[in-house]
Each structure stands twice: as structure tokens, then as C-alpha cells.
Tab-separated table of C-alpha atoms and ligand atoms in Angstrom:
chain	number	residue	atom	x	y	z
A	295	MET	CA	77.022	92.287	91.454
A	296	VAL	CA	80.189	90.485	90.992
A	297	GLY	CA	81.973	89.480	93.961
A	298	GLU	CA	85.720	89.744	94.278
A	299	ILE	CA	87.539	90.078	91.100
A	300	ARG	CA	90.700	88.040	91.503
A	301	ASP	CA	91.706	86.885	87.971
A	302	GLN	CA	91.340	87.687	84.464
A	303	GLU	CA	88.377	85.643	83.430
A	304	THR	CA	86.020	87.439	86.206
A	305	ALA	CA	87.583	90.630	85.296
A	306	GLN	CA	86.352	90.173	81.707
A	307	ILE	CA	83.038	88.715	82.441
A	308	ALA	CA	82.119	92.110	84.648
A	309	ILE	CA	83.916	94.484	81.970
A	310	ASN	CA	81.594	92.284	78.851
A	311	SER	CA	78.430	92.835	81.184
A	312	ALA	CA	79.035	96.523	81.890
A	313	LEU	CA	79.990	96.807	77.733
A	314	THR	CA	76.420	95.482	77.072
A	315	GLY	CA	74.848	97.743	79.131
A	316	HIS	CA	74.331	96.360	82.797
A	317	LEU	CA	74.856	98.396	85.696
A	318	VAL	CA	77.778	96.173	87.432
A	319	PHE	CA	79.127	96.661	90.857
A	320	THR	CA	82.387	94.781	92.139
A	321	THR	CA	85.039	94.945	94.543
A	322	VAL	CA	89.030	94.752	93.702
A	323	HIS	CA	91.834	94.305	96.870
A	324	ALA	CA	94.098	97.367	96.751
A	325	ASN	CA	95.159	100.093	98.711
A	326	ASN	CA	93.426	102.917	97.100
A	327	VAL	CA	91.654	103.936	93.878
A	328	THR	CA	94.798	104.418	91.654
A	329	ASP	CA	95.985	100.900	92.330
A	330	VAL	CA	92.318	99.499	91.102
A	331	ILE	CA	93.543	100.641	87.907
A	332	GLY	CA	97.068	98.858	88.067
A	333	ARG	CA	95.286	95.686	89.227
A	334	PHE	CA	92.850	95.511	86.061
A	335	ILE	CA	95.998	96.149	83.222
A	336	ASN	CA	97.821	93.604	85.163
A	337	MET	CA	95.101	91.012	85.121
A	338	GLY	CA	95.353	91.544	81.368
A	339	VAL	CA	92.161	93.935	80.573
A	340	GLU	CA	92.691	95.962	77.816
A	341	PRO	CA	92.645	99.752	78.698
A	342	TYR	CA	90.725	100.721	76.276
A	343	ASN	CA	87.745	98.292	77.328
A	344	PHE	CA	88.502	98.747	81.151
A	345	VAL	CA	87.800	102.652	81.202
A	346	SER	CA	84.768	102.367	78.517
A	347	ALA	CA	82.942	99.915	81.233
A	348	LEU	CA	83.903	101.993	84.505
A	349	ASN	CA	81.908	104.961	85.867
A	350	CYS	CA	83.867	105.231	89.111
A	351	ILE	CA	86.398	103.817	91.601
A	352	MET	CA	85.647	104.162	95.303
A	353	ALA	CA	88.197	102.838	98.301
A	354	GLN	CA	87.211	102.750	101.832
A	355	ARG	CA	88.130	101.847	105.429
A	356	LEU	CA	86.246	101.560	108.355
A	357	VAL	CA	87.821	103.727	111.322
A	358	ARG	CA	86.641	103.738	114.971
A	359	ILE	CA	84.615	106.508	116.300
A	360	ILE	CA	85.800	107.999	119.662
A	361	CYS	CA	83.416	107.021	122.417
A	362	PRO	CA	81.244	109.984	123.538
A	363	HIS	CA	81.308	109.298	127.254
A	364	CYS	CA	84.772	109.566	127.664
A	365	LYS	CA	86.075	111.910	124.990
A	366	LYS	CA	88.882	114.360	125.860
A	367	PRO	CA	90.861	116.727	123.988
A	368	VAL	CA	94.587	116.047	123.350
A	369	HIS	CA	97.470	118.350	122.177
A	370	TYR	CA	100.355	117.195	119.938
A	371	SER	CA	103.469	118.468	119.552
A	372	ALA	CA	105.017	120.298	116.407
A	373	GLN	CA	107.327	117.381	115.873
A	374	GLU	CA	104.060	114.381	116.512
A	375	LEU	CA	102.544	116.591	113.645
A	376	ARG	CA	105.308	116.536	111.447
A	377	GLU	CA	105.520	112.678	111.748
A	378	SER	CA	101.885	112.239	110.988
A	379	GLY	CA	102.737	114.706	108.010
A	380	LEU	CA	100.979	117.482	109.214
A	381	ASN	CA	102.158	120.902	108.892
A	382	PRO	CA	102.401	122.206	112.510
A	383	ASP	CA	101.724	126.334	111.048
A	384	GLU	CA	98.375	124.499	109.960
A	385	TRP	CA	97.613	122.189	113.066
A	386	ILE	CA	99.352	123.251	116.266
A	387	ASP	CA	95.773	124.845	117.409
A	388	ALA	CA	93.449	122.576	115.900
A	389	ALA	CA	91.699	120.209	118.494
A	390	PHE	CA	92.221	116.869	118.726
A	391	TYR	CA	90.253	114.398	120.604
A	392	GLU	CA	91.011	110.769	122.075
A	393	GLY	CA	88.822	108.358	124.398
A	394	GLY	CA	90.175	108.082	127.724
A	395	GLY	CA	88.356	104.711	128.144
A	396	CYS	CA	85.380	104.221	130.461
A	397	ILE	CA	82.635	101.501	131.284
A	398	GLU	CA	80.680	102.239	128.398
A	399	CYS	CA	83.259	101.421	125.845
A	400	SER	CA	85.302	98.554	127.959
A	401	GLY	CA	88.146	101.029	128.391
A	402	THR	CA	88.759	100.716	124.869
A	403	GLY	CA	87.992	104.991	124.202
A	404	PHE	CA	86.110	103.873	121.377
A	405	HIS	CA	82.304	103.091	119.944
A	406	GLY	CA	81.112	102.597	116.794
A	407	ARG	CA	82.858	102.748	113.546
A	408	THR	CA	82.433	104.710	110.580
A	409	ALA	CA	84.072	104.655	107.000
A	410	ILE	CA	86.289	107.017	105.219
A	411	SER	CA	86.330	107.255	101.561
A	412	GLU	CA	88.164	108.665	98.414
A	413	LEU	CA	85.992	108.397	95.085
A	414	LEU	CA	87.684	108.505	91.710
A	415	ASP	CA	85.332	109.905	89.183
A	416	LEU	CA	86.188	109.176	85.625
A	417	SER	CA	86.657	112.467	84.008
A	418	ASP	CA	87.490	112.448	80.117
A	419	ARG	CA	91.393	113.441	81.030
A	420	VAL	CA	91.375	110.274	83.502
A	421	ARG	CA	90.277	107.945	81.206
A	422	GLU	CA	92.611	109.313	78.339
A	423	MET	CA	95.191	108.530	80.739
A	424	ILE	CA	94.354	105.187	81.531
A	425	ILE	CA	94.479	104.178	77.659
A	426	ALA	CA	97.574	105.983	77.623
A	427	ARG	CA	98.883	103.929	80.448
A	428	ARG	CA	100.156	106.890	82.344
A	429	PRO	CA	101.765	106.293	86.010
A	430	THR	CA	99.216	106.310	88.792
A	431	SER	CA	101.086	109.397	90.198
A	432	GLU	CA	100.184	111.435	87.715
A	433	ILE	CA	96.638	110.084	87.515
A	434	LYS	CA	96.920	110.981	91.108
A	435	ARG	CA	98.131	114.688	90.520
A	436	VAL	CA	95.000	115.214	87.939
A	437	ALA	CA	92.659	113.883	90.103
A	438	ARG	CA	93.728	116.282	92.928
A	439	GLU	CA	93.356	119.149	90.612
A	440	GLU	CA	89.662	118.070	89.310
A	441	GLY	CA	88.901	118.356	93.098
A	442	MET	CA	89.247	114.417	94.485
A	443	THR	CA	89.264	113.843	98.281
A	444	PHE	CA	91.598	111.173	99.072
A	445	LEU	CA	91.388	108.728	101.838
A	446	ARG	CA	93.855	110.593	103.720
A	447	ASP	CA	92.087	113.465	103.456
A	448	SER	CA	88.871	112.336	104.399
A	449	GLY	CA	90.406	110.919	107.463
A	450	LEU	CA	91.507	114.247	108.542
A	451	ASN	CA	88.521	115.792	108.049
A	452	LYS	CA	86.959	113.300	110.426
A	453	ILE	CA	89.658	114.481	112.928
A	454	ARG	CA	88.612	118.270	112.311
A	455	ALA	CA	85.372	117.025	112.989
A	456	GLY	CA	86.278	114.918	116.503
A	457	VAL	CA	84.877	111.742	115.219
A	458	THR	CA	88.022	109.604	115.452
A	459	THR	CA	91.426	110.152	116.375
A	460	LEU	CA	95.046	111.187	115.022
A	461	ARG	CA	96.217	107.714	115.739
A	462	GLU	CA	93.142	105.623	113.914
A	463	ILE	CA	93.428	107.557	110.739
A	464	ASN	CA	97.813	106.608	110.616
A	465	LYS	CA	96.841	103.322	111.186
A	466	VAL	CA	94.368	102.765	108.196
A	467	THR	CA	95.980	105.548	105.651
A	468	PHE	CA	99.603	106.200	104.608
A	469	LEU	CA	101.246	109.327	104.062
A	470	ASP	CA	101.948	110.314	100.717
B	266	LIG	ZN1	84.308	105.481	127.127
């Protein structure tokens, strides 16, 4: 375990450990998985060493879970859906929920938290793109083609499952 990586020296230690056969876990502050690549390259790490040492990158956010005691369905207009980047044709009949607030959740409408996440698996194609210093927008596109679920998608899945609210997901993820 290497705690938070903030500088070149720590990044290099983590990468050297991984290159010499150790299983290394570490954390970096970034908005999403593709930003992590840029963070390492900007710290002066050689892309070839970076991809050789790396298996995958995961990003996660915590979101609040709707209180089961005061959970109720809510409706969003086509306009509100569009503002959240959701296609009304697809979402207008979807069931959204919110907590109204009750004694069990001290009026917050939420009880507990859960994680939404995205995982970038380093395929050969993604590795080659990192070595070639391709822009993150291209890496994102290829990752999507290869079946990656993005943070936003993970959040929308939690909305569909009635676990959390649209507002909560809008607070912790960005629209593309
Ligand atoms: Zn409640």
C-alpha cells in the first residue's frame, strides 16, 4: 500500500515496486480514471514504465442512500431530465425516488451511503494509447467501446434501482 501519491518521488517508488513484481495499491486525487493517467505523466513518470506497472484504475464516489421509511416516487419533467443530460424519450416513464424526510432519518430523506464507481481495465489498446500520449477524450472513447461503465453510468444504475436520487448523482458526477 502506498498512501496518497502527490509527487514524482512517491510515484517513482510505487512504479519501481510494481515493476519488480510487487502487487501495489495506491490512491491519487483525480476527477475520474482518465485524469489519473495525466496526473502520473505530469509528475514526470515515463508512460512506458507507467503502463507496464499498471493493471487497472478505479474511481469512486460515495452517494447517500434514500431512507426506506420515507421513500416516495417523484416525477421529473422533460425539461428537468434534459438539464441532467437524460434523454426524455428514454427516461420520462422511469421511476425516480426521493426521501420525504421522517423521524428515522432525522428529516434528511437519506439513510446510509453506497459507492458508485468506474474501472478502467488496461487493455493492450489502452496501453498503446497511453504510450503514444493520446488525448484522454480518445482513451475514454476506446474504453467505452471496450465496455467500461463510467461513474455517471454507475450512478444512473443506482437511480434505476431506486437506491439514490438524481440530485445526489448530479452532485458527485459530471455530465460529459
Ligand atoms: Zn426517512
